[in-house]
Coordinates of C-alpha atoms and ligand atoms in Angstrom, one line a residue:
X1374 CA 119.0 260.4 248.2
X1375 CA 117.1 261.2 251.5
X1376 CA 114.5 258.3 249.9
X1377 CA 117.4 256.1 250.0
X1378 CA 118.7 256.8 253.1
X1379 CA 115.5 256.2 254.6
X1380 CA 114.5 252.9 252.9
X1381 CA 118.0 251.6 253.8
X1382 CA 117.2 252.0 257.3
X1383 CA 114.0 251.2 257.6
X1384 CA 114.9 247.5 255.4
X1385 CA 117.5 247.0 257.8
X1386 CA 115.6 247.0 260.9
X1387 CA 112.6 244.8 258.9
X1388 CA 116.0 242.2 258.1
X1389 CA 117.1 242.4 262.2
X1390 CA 113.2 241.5 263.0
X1391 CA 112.5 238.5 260.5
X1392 CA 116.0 236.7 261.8
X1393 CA 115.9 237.3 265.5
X1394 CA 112.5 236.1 266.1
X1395 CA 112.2 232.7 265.8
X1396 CA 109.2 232.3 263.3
X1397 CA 109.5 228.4 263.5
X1398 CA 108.3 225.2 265.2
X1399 CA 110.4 222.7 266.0
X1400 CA 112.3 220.6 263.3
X1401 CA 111.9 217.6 263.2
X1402 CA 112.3 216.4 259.6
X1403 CA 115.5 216.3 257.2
X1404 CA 113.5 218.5 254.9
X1405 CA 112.8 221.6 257.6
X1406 CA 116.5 222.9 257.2
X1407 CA 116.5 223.4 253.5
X1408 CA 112.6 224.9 253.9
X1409 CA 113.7 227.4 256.8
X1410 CA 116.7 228.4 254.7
X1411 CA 115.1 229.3 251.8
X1412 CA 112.6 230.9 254.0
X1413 CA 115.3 233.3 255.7
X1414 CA 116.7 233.9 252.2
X1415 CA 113.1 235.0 250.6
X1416 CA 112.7 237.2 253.7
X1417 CA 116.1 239.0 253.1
X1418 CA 115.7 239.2 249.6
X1419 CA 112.2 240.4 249.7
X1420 CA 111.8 243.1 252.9
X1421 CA 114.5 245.5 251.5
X1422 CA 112.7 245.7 247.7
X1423 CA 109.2 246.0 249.8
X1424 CA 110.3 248.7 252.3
X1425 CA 112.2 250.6 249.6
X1426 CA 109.2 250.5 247.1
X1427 CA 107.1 251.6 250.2
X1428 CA 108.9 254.4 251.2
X1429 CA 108.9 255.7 248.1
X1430 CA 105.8 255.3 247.2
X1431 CA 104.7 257.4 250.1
X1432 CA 107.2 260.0 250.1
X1433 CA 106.1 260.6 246.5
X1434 CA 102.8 261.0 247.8
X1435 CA 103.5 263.6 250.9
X1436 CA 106.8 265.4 248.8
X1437 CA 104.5 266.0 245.4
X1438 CA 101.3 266.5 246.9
X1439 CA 99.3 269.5 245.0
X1440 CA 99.2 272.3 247.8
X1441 CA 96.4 275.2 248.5
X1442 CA 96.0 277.4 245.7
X1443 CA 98.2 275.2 243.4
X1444 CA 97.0 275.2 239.6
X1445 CA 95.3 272.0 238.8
X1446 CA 97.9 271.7 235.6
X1447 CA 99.7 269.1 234.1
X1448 CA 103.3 267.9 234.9
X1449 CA 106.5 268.9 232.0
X1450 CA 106.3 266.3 229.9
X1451 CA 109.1 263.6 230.1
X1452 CA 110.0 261.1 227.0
X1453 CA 111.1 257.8 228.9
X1454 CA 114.8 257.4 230.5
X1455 CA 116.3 254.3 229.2
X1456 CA 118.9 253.8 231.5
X1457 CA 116.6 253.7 234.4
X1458 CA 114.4 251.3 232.6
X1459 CA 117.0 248.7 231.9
X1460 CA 117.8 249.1 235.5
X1461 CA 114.3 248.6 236.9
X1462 CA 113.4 245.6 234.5
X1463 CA 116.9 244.3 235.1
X1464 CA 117.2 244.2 238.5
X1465 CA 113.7 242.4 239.5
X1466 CA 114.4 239.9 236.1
X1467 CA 117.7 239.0 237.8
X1468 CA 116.2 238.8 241.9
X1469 CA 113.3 236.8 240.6
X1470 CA 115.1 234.1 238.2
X1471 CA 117.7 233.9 240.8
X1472 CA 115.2 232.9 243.8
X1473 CA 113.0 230.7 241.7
X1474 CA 115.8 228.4 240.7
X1475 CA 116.9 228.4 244.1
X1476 CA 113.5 227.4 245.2
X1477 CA 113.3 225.3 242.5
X1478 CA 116.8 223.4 243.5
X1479 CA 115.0 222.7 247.3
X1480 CA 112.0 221.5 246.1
X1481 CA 113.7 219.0 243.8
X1482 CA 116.5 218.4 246.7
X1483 CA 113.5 217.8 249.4
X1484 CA 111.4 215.4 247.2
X1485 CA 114.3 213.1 246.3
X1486 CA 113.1 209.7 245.4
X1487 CA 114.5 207.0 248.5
X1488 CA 114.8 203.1 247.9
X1489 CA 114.3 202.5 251.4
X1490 CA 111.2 204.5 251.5
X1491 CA 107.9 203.5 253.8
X1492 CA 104.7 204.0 252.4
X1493 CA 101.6 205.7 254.4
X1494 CA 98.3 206.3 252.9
X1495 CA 96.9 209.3 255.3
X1496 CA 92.7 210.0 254.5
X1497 CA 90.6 213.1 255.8
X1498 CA 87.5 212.8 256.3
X1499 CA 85.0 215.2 257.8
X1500 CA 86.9 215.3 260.4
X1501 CA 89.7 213.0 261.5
X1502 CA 92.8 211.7 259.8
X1503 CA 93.4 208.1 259.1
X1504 CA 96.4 206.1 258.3
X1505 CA 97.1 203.0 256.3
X1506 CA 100.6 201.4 256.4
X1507 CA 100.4 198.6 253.9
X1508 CA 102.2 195.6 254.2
X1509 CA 103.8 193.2 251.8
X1510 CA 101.9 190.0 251.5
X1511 CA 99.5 191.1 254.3
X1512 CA 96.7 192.8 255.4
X1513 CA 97.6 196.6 255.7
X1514 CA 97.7 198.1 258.8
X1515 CA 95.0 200.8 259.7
X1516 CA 95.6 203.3 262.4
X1517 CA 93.8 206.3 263.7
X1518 CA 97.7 207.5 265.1
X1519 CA 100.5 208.4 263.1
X1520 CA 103.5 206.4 264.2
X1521 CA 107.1 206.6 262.0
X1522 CA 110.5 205.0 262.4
X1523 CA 113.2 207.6 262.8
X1524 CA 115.4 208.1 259.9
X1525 CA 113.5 206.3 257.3
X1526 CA 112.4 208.2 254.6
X1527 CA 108.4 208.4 254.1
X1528 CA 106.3 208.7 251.0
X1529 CA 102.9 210.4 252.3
X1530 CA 99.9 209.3 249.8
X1531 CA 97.3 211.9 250.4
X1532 CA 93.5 211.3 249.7
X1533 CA 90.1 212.5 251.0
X1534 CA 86.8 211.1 251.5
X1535 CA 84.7 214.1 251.3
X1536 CA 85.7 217.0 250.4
X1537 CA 89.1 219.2 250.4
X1538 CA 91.4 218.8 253.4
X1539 CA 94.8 219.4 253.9
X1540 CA 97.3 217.4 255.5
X1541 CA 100.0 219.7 257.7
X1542 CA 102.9 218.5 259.6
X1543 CA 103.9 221.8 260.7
X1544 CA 107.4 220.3 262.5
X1545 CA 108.4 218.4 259.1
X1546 CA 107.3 221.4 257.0
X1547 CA 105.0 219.0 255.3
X1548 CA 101.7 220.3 253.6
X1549 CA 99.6 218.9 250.9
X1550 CA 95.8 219.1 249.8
X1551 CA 93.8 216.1 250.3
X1552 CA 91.7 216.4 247.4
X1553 CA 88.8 214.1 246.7
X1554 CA 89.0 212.1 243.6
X1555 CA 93.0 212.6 243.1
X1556 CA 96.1 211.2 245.0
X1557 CA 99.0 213.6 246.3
X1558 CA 101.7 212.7 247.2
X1559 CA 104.9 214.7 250.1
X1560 CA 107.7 213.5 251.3
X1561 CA 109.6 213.5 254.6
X1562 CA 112.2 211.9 256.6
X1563 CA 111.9 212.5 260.4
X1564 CA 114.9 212.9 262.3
X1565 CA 113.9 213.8 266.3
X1566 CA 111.9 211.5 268.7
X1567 CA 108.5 212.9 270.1
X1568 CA 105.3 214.0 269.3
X1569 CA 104.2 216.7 267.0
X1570 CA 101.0 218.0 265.9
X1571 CA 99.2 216.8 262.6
X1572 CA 96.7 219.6 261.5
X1573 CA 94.0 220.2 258.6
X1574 CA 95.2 223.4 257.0
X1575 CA 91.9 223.6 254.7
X1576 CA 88.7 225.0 256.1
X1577 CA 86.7 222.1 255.4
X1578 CA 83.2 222.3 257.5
X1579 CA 82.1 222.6 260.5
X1580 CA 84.5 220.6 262.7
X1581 CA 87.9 221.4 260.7
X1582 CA 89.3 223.0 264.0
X1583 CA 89.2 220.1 265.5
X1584 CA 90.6 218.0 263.1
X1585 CA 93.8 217.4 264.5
X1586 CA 96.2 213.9 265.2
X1587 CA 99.7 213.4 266.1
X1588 CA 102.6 212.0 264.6
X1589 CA 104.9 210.0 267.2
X1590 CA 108.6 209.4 266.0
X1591 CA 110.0 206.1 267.5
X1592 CA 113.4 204.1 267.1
X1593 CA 112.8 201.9 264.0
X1594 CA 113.0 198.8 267.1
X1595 CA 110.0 200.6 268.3
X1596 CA 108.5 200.9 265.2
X1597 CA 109.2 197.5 264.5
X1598 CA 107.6 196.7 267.9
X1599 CA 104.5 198.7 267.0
X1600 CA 103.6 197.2 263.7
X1601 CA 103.6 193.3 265.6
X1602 CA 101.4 194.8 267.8
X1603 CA 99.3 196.3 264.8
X1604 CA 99.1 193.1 263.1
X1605 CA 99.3 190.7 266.1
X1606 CA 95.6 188.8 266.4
X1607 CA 93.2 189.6 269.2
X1608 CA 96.3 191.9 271.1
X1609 CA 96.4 194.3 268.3
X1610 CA 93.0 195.7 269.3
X1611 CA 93.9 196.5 273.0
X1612 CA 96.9 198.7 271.9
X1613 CA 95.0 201.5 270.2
X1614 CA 93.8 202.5 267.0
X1615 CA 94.0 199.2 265.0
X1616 CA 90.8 199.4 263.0
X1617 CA 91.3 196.6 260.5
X1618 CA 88.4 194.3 261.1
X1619 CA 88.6 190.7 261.4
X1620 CA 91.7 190.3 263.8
X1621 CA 90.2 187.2 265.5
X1622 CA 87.7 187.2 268.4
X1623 CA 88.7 189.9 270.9
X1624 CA 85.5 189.9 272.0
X1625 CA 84.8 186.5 273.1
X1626 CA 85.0 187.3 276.5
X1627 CA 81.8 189.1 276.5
X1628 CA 80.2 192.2 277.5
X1629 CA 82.7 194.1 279.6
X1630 CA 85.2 193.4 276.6
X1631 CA 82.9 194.3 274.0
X1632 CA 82.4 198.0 276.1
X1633 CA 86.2 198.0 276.2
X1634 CA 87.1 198.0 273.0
X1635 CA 84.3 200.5 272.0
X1636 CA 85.5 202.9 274.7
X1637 CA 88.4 203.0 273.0
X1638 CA 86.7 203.5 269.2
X1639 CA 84.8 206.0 270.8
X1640 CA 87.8 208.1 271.9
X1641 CA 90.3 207.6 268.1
X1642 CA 87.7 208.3 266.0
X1643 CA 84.1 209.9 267.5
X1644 CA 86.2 211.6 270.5
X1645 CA 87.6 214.7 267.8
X1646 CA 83.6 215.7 267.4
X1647 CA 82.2 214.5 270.9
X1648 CA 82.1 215.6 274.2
X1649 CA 81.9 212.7 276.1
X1650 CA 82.9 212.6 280.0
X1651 CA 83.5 208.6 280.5
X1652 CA 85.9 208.7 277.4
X1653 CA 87.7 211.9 278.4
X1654 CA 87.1 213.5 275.2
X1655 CA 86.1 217.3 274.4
X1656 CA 85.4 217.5 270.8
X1657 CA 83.1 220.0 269.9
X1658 CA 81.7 219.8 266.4
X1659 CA 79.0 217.4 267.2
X1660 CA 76.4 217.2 270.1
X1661 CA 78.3 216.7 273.5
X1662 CA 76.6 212.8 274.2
X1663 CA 77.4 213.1 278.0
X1664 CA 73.6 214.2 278.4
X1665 CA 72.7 213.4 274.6
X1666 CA 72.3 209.6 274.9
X1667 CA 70.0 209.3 278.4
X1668 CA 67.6 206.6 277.9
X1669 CA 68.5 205.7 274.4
X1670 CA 67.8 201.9 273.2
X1671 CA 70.5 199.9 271.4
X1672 CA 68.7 200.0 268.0
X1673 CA 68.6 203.7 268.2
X1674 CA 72.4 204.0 268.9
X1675 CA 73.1 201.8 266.6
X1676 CA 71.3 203.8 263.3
X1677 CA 72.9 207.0 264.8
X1678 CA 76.3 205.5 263.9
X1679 CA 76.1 203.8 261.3
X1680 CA 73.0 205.7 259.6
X1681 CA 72.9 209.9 261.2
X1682 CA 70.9 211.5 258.9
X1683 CA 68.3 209.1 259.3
X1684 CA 67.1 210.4 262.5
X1685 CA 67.1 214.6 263.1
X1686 CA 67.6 215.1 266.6
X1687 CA 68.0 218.9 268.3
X1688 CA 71.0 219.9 268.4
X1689 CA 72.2 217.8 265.1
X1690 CA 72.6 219.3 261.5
X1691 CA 72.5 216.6 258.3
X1692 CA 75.6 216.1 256.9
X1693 CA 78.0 216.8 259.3
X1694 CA 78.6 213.2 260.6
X1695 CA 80.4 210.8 258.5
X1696 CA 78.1 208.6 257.4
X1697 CA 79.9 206.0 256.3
X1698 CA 81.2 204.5 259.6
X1699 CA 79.8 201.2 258.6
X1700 CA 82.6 200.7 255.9
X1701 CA 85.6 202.8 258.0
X1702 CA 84.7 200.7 261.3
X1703 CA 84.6 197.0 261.8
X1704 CA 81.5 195.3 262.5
X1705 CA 82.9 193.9 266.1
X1706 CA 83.9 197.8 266.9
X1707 CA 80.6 199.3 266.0
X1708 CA 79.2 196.3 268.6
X1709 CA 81.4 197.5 270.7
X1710 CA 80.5 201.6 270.1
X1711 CA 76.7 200.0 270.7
X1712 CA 77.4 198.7 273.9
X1713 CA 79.9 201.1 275.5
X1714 CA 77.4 203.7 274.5
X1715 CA 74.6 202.1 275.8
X1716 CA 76.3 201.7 279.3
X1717 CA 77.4 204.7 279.4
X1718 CA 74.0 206.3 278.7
X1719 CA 72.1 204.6 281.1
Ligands
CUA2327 CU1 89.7 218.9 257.2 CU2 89.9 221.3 257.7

């Protein structure tokens, strides 16, 4: 009884804890009210069965404890109780059927099928995210940002390049392994404006801290607004992140435009690995180029792009640095990395 007593306690206080702090990040998703739910109810459920099992467990241990100058002898003998042995495989067969069919029902309930569904392809690679929104009798759009209507319902196809990461949208209560080789797919339908966080939840090599990206929830005018700018010719490179190739000559205007538009390469998709002051970035996982790329020729920067293991510098270990930037990258951007770089290092 006093076992009881004690457990009931203690559970309580562990059931005031888990609901008064808030354990959650914002929600900004249809699917995170459902997901917090049957978080709070798992929690409820499960602290009172671990606290009680606990505490008896360890008063066991301190109230039958063998004590100096006890005989070393066996217990009396006991032949089974049944009652209490229906009750103990009862109860947990009844608590554990019960919550797996209610965390069944959400799963079901937050991966419902839509009509009116958009499509997004997100990729990780060692270590950035990339997006690809394709469109009906057009070229898909490709985007190093994450940008979604509000309201509309997405489908997320996940894949990686390389090896396993795993795509987190901790405000949608979205998370799915990006596994090489196999598509997965996760659904969500986000309902706030803003900005939230997009993280690799996978450790996946050097640089998997800093593989990070945001998600930026718009009106669907604005959304509408952003994919004309995507697929617009020549303006769609000035507005960030478009890197389907092809989309006219942006660069006719020569040098300074070239530098321009590699500046801005440089900082969606080398700028999560590089330091590098004149883009403003602070990545980490690779060699900071602020000082890295005095004196270097054109020819040279080029191969360290397009080709990094070909050339061990100090500082640099094989394998870390995509190397397949020639495919991922237009030509006309990795001309423009080339010459930003070059101005930059001289
Ligand atoms: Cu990708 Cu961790």
């Amino acid at each position: 009884a006093q076992m009881v007593i004690v457990g009931a306690i203690a559970s309580a206080i562990g059931i005031v804890i888990a609901l008064v702090i808030d354990w959650f990040p914002a929600d900004a998703a249809e699917q995170a009210g459902p997901i917090d739910t049957l978080y709070d109810v798992l929690m409820i459920v499960s602290v009172p069965v671990f606290v009680l099992v606990t505490t008896v467990t360890l008063f066991a241990v301190w109230r039958f404890r063998m004590r100096p100058g006890q005989e070393n002898e066996d217990g009396p003998p006991i032949h089974g109780n049944t009652r209490l042995e229906v009750i103990w495989t009862a109860v947990p067969a009844i608590l554990l059927v019960s919550l797996c069919s209610y965390a069944y029902a959400v799963l079901v309930d937050i991966e419902e099928k839509h009509d009116d569904q958009l499509v997004v392809h997100v990729t990780g690679q060692q270590f950035a995210w990339r997006y690809r929104y394709p469109q009906p009798g057009g070229r898909a759009i490709e985007t190093t940002a994450l940008v979604l209507p509000k309201d509309r319902p997405v489908l997320f196809k996940v894949h990686a390049e390389d090896v396993i990461h795993d795509f987190w949208v901790p405000a949608f209560r979205v998370k799915i392994d990006a596994v090489p080789g196999i598509t997965t797919e996760v659904r969500a339908t986000p309902t706030k404006l803003g900005r939230y966080p997009v993280v690799c939840a996978e450790l996946c090599g050097l640089g998997h801290a800093v593989m990070r990206s945001s998600v930026r929830v718009v009106t669907p005018a604005a959304y509408d607004r952003w994919l004309q700018e995507q697929t617009a010719p020549a303006g769609g490179e000035a507005t960030g992140g478009a890197t389907a190739g092809g989309e006219g000559e942006a660069g006719g205007g020569g040098g300074a435009d070239l530098a321009a538009l590699g500046r801005e390469t440089f900082v969606s998709n080398c700028g999560s690995c590089h330091t590098l002051a004149d883009a403003g970035t602070s990545g980490a996982a690779g060699p900071d180029l602020t000082t890295a790329l005095r004196g270097q020729d054109e020819a040279t920067l080029r191969e360290d792009i397009v080709a990094p293991d070909a050339r061990i510098t100090e500082g640099y270990q094989a394998g870390v640095m995509p190397d397949n930037f020639a495919e991922t990258l237009s030509a006309e951007q990795i001309d423009g990395l080339v010459a930003y770089l070059a101005s930059v290092s001289r």
